[in-house]
Short mmCIF file of C-alpha atoms and ligand atoms in Angstrom, two decimals:
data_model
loop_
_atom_site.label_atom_id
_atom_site.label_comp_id
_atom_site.label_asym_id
_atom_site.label_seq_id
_atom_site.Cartn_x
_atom_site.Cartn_y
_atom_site.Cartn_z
CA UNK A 1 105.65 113.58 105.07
CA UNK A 2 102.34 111.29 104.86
CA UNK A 3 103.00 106.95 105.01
CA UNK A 4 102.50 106.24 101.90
CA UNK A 5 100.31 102.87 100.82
CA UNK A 6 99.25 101.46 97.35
CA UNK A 7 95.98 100.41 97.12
CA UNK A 8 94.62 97.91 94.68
CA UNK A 9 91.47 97.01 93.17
CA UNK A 10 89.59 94.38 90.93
CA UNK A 11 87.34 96.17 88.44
CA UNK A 12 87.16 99.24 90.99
CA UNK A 13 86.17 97.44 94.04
CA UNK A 14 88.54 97.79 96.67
CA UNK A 15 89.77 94.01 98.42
CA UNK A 16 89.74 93.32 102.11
CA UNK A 17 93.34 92.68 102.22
CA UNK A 18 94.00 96.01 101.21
CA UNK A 19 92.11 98.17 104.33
CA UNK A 20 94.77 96.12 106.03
CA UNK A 21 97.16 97.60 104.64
CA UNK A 22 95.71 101.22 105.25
CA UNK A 23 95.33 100.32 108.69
CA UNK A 24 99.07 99.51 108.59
CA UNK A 25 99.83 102.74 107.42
CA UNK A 26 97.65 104.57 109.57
CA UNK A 27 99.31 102.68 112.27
CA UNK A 28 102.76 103.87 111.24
CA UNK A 29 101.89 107.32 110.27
CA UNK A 30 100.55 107.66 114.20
CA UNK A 31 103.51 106.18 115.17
CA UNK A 32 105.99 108.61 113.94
CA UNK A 33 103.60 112.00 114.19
CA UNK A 34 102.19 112.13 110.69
CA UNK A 35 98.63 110.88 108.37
CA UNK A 36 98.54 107.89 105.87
CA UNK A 37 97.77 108.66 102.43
CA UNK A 38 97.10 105.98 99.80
CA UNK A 39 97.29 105.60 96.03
CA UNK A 40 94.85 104.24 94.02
CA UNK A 41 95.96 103.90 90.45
CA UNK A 42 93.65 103.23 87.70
CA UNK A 43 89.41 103.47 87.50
CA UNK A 44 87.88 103.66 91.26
CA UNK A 45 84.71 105.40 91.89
CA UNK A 46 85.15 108.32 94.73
CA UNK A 47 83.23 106.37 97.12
CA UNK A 48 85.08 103.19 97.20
CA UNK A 49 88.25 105.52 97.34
CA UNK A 50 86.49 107.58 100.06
CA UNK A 51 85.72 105.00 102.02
CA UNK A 52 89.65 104.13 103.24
CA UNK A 53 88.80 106.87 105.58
CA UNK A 54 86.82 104.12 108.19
CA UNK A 55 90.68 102.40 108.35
CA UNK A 56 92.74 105.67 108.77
CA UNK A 57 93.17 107.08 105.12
CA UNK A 58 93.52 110.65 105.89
CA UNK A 59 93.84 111.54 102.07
CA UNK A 60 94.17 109.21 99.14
CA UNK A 61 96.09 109.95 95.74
CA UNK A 62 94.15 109.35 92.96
CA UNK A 63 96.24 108.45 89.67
CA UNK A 64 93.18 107.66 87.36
CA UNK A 65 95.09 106.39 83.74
CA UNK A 66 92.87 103.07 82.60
CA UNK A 67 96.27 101.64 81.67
CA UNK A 68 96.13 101.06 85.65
CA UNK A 69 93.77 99.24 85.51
CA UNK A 70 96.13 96.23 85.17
CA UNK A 71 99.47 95.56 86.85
CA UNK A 72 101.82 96.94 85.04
CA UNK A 73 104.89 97.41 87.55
CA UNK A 74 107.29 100.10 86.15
CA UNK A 75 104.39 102.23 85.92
CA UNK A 76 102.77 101.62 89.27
CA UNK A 77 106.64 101.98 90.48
CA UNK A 78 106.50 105.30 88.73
CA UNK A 79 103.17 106.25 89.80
CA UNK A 80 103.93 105.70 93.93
CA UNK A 81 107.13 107.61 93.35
CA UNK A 82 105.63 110.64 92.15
CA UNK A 83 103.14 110.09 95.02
CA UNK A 84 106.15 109.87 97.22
CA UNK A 85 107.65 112.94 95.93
CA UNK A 86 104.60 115.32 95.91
CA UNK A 87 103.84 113.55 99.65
CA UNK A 88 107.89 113.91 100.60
CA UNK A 89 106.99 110.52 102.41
CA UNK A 90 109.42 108.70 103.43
CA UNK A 91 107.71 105.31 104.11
CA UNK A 92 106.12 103.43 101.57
CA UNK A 93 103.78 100.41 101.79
CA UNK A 94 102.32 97.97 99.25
CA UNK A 95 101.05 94.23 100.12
CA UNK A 96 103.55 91.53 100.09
CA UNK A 97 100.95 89.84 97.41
CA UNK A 98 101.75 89.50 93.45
CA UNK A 99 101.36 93.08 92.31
CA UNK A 100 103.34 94.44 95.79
CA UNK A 101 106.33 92.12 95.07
CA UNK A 102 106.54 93.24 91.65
CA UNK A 103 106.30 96.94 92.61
CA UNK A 104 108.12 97.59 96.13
CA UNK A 105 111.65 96.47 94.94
CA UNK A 106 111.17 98.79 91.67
CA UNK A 107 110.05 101.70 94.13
CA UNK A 108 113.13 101.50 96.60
CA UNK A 109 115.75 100.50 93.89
CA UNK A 110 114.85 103.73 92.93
CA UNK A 111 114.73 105.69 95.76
CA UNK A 112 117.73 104.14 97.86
CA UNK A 113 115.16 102.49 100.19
CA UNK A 114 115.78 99.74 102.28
CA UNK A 115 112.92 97.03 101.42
CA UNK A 116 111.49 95.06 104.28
CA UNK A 117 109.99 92.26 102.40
CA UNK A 118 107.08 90.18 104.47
CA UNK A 119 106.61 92.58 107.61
CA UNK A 120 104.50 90.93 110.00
CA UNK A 121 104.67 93.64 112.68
CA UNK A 122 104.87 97.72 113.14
CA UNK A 123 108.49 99.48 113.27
CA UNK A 124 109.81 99.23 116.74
CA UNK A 125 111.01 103.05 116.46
CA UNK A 126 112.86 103.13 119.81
CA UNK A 127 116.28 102.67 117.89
CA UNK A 128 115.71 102.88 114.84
CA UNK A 129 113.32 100.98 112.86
CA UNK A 130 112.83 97.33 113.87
CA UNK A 131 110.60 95.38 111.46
CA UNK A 132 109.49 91.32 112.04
CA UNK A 133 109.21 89.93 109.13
CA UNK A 134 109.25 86.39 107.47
CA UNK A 135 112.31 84.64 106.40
CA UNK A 136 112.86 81.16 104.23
CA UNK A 137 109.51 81.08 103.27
CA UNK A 138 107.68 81.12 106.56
CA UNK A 139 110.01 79.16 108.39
CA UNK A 140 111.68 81.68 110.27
CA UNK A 141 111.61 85.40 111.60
CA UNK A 142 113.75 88.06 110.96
CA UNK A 143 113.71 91.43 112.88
CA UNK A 144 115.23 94.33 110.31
CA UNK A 145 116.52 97.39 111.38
CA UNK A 146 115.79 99.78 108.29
CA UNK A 147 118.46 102.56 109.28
CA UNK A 148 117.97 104.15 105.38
CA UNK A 149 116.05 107.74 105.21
CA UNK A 150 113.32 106.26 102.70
CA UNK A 151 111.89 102.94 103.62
CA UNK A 152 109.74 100.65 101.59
CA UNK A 153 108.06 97.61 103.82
CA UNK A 154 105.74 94.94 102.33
CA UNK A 155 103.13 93.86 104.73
CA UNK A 156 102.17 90.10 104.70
CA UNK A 157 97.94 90.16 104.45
CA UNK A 158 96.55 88.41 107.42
CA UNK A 159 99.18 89.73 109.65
CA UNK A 160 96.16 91.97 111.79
CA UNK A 161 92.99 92.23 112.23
CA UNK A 162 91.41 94.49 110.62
CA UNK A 163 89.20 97.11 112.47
CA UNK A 164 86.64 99.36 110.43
CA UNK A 165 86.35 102.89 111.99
CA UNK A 166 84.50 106.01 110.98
CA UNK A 167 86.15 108.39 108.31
CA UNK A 168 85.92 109.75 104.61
CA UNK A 169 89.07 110.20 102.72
CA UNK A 170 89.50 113.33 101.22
CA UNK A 171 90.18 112.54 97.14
CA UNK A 172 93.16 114.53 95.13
CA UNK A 173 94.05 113.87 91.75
CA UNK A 174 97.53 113.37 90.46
CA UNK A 175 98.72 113.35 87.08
CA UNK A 176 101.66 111.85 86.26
CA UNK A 177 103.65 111.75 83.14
CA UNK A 178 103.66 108.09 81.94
CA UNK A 179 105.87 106.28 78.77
CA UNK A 180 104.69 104.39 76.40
CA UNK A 181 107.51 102.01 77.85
CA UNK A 182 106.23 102.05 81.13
CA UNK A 183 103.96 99.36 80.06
CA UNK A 184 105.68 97.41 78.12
CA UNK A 185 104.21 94.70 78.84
CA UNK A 186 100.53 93.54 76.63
CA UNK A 187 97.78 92.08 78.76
CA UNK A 188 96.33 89.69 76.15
CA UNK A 189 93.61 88.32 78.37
CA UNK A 190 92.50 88.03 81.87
CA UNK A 191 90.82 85.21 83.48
CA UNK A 192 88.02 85.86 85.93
CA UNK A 193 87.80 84.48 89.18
CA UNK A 194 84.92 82.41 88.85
CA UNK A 195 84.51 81.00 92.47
CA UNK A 196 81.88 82.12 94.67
CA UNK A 197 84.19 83.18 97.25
CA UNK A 198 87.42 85.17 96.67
CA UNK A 199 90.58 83.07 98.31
CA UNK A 200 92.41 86.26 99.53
CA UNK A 201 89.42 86.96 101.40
CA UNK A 202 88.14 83.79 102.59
CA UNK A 203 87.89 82.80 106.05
CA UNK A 204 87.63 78.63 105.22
CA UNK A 205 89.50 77.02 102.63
CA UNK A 206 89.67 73.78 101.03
CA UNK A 207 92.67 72.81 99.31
CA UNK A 208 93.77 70.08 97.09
CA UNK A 209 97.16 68.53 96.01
CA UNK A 210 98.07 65.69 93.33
CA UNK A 211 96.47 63.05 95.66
CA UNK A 212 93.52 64.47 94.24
CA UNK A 213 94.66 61.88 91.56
CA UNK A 214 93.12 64.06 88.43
CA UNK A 215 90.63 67.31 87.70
CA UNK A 216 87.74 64.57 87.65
CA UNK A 217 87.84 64.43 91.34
CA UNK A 218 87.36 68.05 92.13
CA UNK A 219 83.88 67.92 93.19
CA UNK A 220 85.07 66.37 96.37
CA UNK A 221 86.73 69.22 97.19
CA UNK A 222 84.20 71.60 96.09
CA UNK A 223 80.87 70.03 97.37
CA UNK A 224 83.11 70.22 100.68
CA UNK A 225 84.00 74.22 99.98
CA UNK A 226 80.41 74.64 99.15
CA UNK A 227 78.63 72.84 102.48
CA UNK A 228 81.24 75.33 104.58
CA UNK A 229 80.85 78.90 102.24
CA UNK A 230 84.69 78.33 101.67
CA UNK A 231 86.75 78.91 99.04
CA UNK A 232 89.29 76.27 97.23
CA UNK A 233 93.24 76.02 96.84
CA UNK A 234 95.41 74.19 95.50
CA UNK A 235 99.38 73.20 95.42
CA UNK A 236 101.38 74.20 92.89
CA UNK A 237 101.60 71.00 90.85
CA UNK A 238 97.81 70.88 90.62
CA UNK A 239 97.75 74.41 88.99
CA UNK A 240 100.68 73.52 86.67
CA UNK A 241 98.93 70.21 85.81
CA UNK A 242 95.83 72.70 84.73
CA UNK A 243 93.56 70.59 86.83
CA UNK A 244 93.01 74.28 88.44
CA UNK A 245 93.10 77.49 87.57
CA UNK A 246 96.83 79.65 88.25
CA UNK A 247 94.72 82.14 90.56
CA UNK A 248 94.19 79.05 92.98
CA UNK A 249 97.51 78.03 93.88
CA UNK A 250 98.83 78.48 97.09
CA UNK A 251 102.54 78.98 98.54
CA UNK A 252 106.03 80.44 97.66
CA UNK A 253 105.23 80.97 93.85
CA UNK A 254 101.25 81.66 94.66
CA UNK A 255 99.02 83.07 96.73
CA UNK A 256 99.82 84.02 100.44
CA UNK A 257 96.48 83.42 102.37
CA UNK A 258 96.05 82.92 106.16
CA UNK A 259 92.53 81.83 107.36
CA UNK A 260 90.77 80.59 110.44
CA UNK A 261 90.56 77.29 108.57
CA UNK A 262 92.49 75.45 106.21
CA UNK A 263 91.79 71.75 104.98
CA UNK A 264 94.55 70.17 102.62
CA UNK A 265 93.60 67.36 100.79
CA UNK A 266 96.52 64.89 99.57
CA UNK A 267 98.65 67.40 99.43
CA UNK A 268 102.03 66.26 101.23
CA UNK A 269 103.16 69.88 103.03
CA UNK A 270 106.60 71.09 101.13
CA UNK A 271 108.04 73.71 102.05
CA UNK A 272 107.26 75.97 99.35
CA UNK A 273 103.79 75.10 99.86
CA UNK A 274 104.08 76.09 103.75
CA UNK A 275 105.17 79.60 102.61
CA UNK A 276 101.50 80.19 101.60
CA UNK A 277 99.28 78.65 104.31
CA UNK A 278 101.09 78.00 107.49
CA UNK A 279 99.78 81.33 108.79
CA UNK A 280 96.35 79.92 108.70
CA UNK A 281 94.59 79.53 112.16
CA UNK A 282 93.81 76.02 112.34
CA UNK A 283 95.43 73.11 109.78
CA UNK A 284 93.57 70.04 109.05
CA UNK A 285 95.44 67.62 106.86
CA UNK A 286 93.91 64.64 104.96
CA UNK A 287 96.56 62.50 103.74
CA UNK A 288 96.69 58.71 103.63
CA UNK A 289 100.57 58.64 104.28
CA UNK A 290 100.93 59.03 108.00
CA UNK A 291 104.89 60.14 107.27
CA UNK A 292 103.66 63.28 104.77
CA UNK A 293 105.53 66.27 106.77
CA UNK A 294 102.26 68.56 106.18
CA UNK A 295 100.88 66.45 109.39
CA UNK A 296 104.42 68.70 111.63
CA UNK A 297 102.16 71.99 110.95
CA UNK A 298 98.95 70.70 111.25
CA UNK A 299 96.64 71.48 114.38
CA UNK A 300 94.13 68.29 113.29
CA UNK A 301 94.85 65.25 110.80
CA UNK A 302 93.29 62.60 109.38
CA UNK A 303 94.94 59.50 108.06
CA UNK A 304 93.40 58.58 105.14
CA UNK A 305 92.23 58.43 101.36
CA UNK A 306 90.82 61.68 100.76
CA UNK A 307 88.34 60.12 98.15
CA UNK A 308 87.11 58.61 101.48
CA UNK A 309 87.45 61.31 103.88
CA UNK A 310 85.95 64.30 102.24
CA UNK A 311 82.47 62.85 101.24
CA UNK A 312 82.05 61.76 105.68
CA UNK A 313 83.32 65.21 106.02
CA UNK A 314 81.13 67.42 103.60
CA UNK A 315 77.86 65.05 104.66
CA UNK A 316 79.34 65.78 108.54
CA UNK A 317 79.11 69.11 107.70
CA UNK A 318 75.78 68.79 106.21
CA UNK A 319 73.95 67.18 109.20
CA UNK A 320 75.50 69.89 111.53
CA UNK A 321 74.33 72.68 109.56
CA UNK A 322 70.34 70.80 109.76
P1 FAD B 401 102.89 65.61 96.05
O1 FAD B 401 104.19 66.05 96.61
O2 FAD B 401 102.89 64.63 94.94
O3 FAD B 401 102.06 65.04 97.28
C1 FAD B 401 100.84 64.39 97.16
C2 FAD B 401 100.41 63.95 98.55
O4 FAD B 401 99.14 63.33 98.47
C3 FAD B 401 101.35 62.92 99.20
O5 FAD B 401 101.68 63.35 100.50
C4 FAD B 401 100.53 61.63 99.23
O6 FAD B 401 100.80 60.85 100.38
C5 FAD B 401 99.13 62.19 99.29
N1 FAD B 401 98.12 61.30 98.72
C6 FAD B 401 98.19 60.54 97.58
N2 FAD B 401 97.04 59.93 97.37
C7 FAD B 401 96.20 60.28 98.37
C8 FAD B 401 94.86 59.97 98.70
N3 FAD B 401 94.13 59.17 97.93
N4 FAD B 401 94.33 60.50 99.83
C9 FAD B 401 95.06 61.31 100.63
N5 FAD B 401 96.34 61.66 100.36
C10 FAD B 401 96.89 61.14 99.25
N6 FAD B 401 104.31 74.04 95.69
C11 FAD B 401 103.17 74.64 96.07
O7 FAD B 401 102.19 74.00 96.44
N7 FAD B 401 103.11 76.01 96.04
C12 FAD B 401 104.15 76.81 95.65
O8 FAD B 401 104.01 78.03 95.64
C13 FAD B 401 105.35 76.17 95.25
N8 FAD B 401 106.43 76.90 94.87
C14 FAD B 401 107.59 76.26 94.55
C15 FAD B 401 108.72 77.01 94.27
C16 FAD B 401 109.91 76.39 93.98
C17 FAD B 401 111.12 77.23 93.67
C18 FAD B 401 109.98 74.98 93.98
C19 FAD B 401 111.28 74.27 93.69
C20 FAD B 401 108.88 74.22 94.26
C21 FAD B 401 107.65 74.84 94.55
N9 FAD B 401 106.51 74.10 94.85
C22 FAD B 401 105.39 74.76 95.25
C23 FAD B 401 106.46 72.63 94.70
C24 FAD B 401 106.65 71.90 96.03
O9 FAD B 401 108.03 71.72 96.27
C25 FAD B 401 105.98 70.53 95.98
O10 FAD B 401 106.52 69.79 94.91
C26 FAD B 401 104.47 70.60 95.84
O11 FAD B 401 103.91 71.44 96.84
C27 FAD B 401 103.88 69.21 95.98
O12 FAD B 401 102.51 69.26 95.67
P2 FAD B 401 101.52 68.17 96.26
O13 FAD B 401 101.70 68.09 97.74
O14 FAD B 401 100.18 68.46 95.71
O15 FAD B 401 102.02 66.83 95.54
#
């Protein structure tokens, strides 16, 4: 009857955005009488895997096929079922990041679950089971009541904070039967994150849009990144333009990231680019058209030609830090 949570990794090392998640589901699993128990698909070492123990990981699940390695959603959907099934858990939990939106849907289409997509709070469990979550992108709030037996929630990362405790997971291996279709799709080649600090885990970012102007002015924004140990961003456009890589792009169709800090640069504040930031602590926007809506969400702004701003800012920064 364990909460169930997927865990994912990057070349075995467990992301911070994850023990959030365990937390979640350690939360939960109090909450209703019973332990959290997560899945790690793919090659983990025992002690990374142990470790989810110190944020409430009674047990975890252990599906060790390589071909999990990468995302490859029917079979991760296949692989938290069975882990469902040999758990009888009726709760389920995955991040509401790339791989968890491909997966969750999958996982309760299959198991009759109602899907609460973007939870930003625990199950109110007095009648029922009342979920906050996000609607419209970030605009709005929803509260859910999930009145189906098996129920699969994805949590939005930066919803809590994240408290490391004492604990060692106890490590079972499950085998489960896998076909070839089940990863039907090829991974020709993956591109390494190359920056020196990971966006999903940053605490400062620095983010540009297309009044950047062009690639050739990106060491604005990183000399900036790199005087405050942040990581960059970027808007959509900017990562279609291939002025930055995909794994940089922020918002509905990117990355969902919410740190103490957040600087756009020329970027104007759409919506869909909203979706993806405006759960950051404090907003400073750069952006020499005082009418650009991204000023409505921002805590500080500047009025101004970025190619201006960020060089006073990063040698601001500078004689602070001396
Ligand atoms: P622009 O809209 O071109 O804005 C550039 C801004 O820079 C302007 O405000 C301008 O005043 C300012 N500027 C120009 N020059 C300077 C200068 N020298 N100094 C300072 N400021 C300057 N977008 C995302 O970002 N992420 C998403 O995930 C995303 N998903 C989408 C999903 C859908 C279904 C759709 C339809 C759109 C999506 N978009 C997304 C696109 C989104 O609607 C916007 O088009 C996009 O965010 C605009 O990017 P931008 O602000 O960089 O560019």
């Amino acid at each position: 009857m364990s909460v169930l949570v997927l865990v994912e990794h990057t070349e075995g090392i467990i992301k911070k955005k994850n023990f959030e998640a365990v937390q979640y589901a350690s939360q939960i699993a109090k909450q209703t009488g019973t332990t959290a128990t997560a899945v790690v698909l793919g090659s983990a070492s025992a002690a990374e895997m142990e470790s989810l123990g110190e944020y409430g990981a009674e047990k975890v699940l252990h599906i060790a096929d390589p071909r999990l390695d990468e995302l490859h959603a029917r079979a991760y959907a296949k692989a938290l079922i069975a882990a469902a099934e040999k758990e009888g858990s009726t709760v389920i939990i995955t991040l509401n990041d790339i791989n968890g939106r491909a997966v969750a849907p999958r996982v309760a289409v299959k198991l009759k679950a109602g899907l609460v997509a973007g939870a930003l709070s625990y199950p109110d469990t007095a009648e029922g089971f009342l979920i906050k979550k996000t609607v419209f992108s970030g605009k709005a709030f929803a509260f859910v009541n999930v009145l189906s037996d098996v129920k699969v929630i994805t949590l939005m990362p930066n919803s809590f904070q994240i408290n490391k405790g004492e604990g060692k997971a106890t490590v079972e291996k499950l085998d489960v039967n896998f076909d070839e279709k089940d990863f039907g799709i090829k991974v020709k080649q993956v591109n390494k994150v190359t920056g020196e600090v990971s966006l999903a885990d940053a605490e400062l970012v620095v983010s540009g849009g297309r009044g950047m102007k062009g690639p050739e002015n990106w060491g604005l924004i990183e000399d900036l990144a790199k005087e405050l140990g942040a990581a960059t961003a970027c808007s959509r456009p900017v990562a279609d333009s291939h002025w930055r890589p995909h794994h940089e792009h922020v918002g509905q169709t990117g990355g969902t990231i919410r740190p103490n800090l957040y600087i756009a640069a020329g970027i104007s504040g759409a919506i869909q680019h909203l979706a993806g930031v405006n759960g950051s602590k404090i907003i400073v926007v750069i952006n020499k058209d005082p009418e650009a809506p991204f000023f409505k969400a921002a805590n500080y702004g500047v009025i101004g030609d970025a190619m201006e701003v960020l060089p006073k800012l990063t040698a601001a920064v500078k004689k602070y830090k001396a």
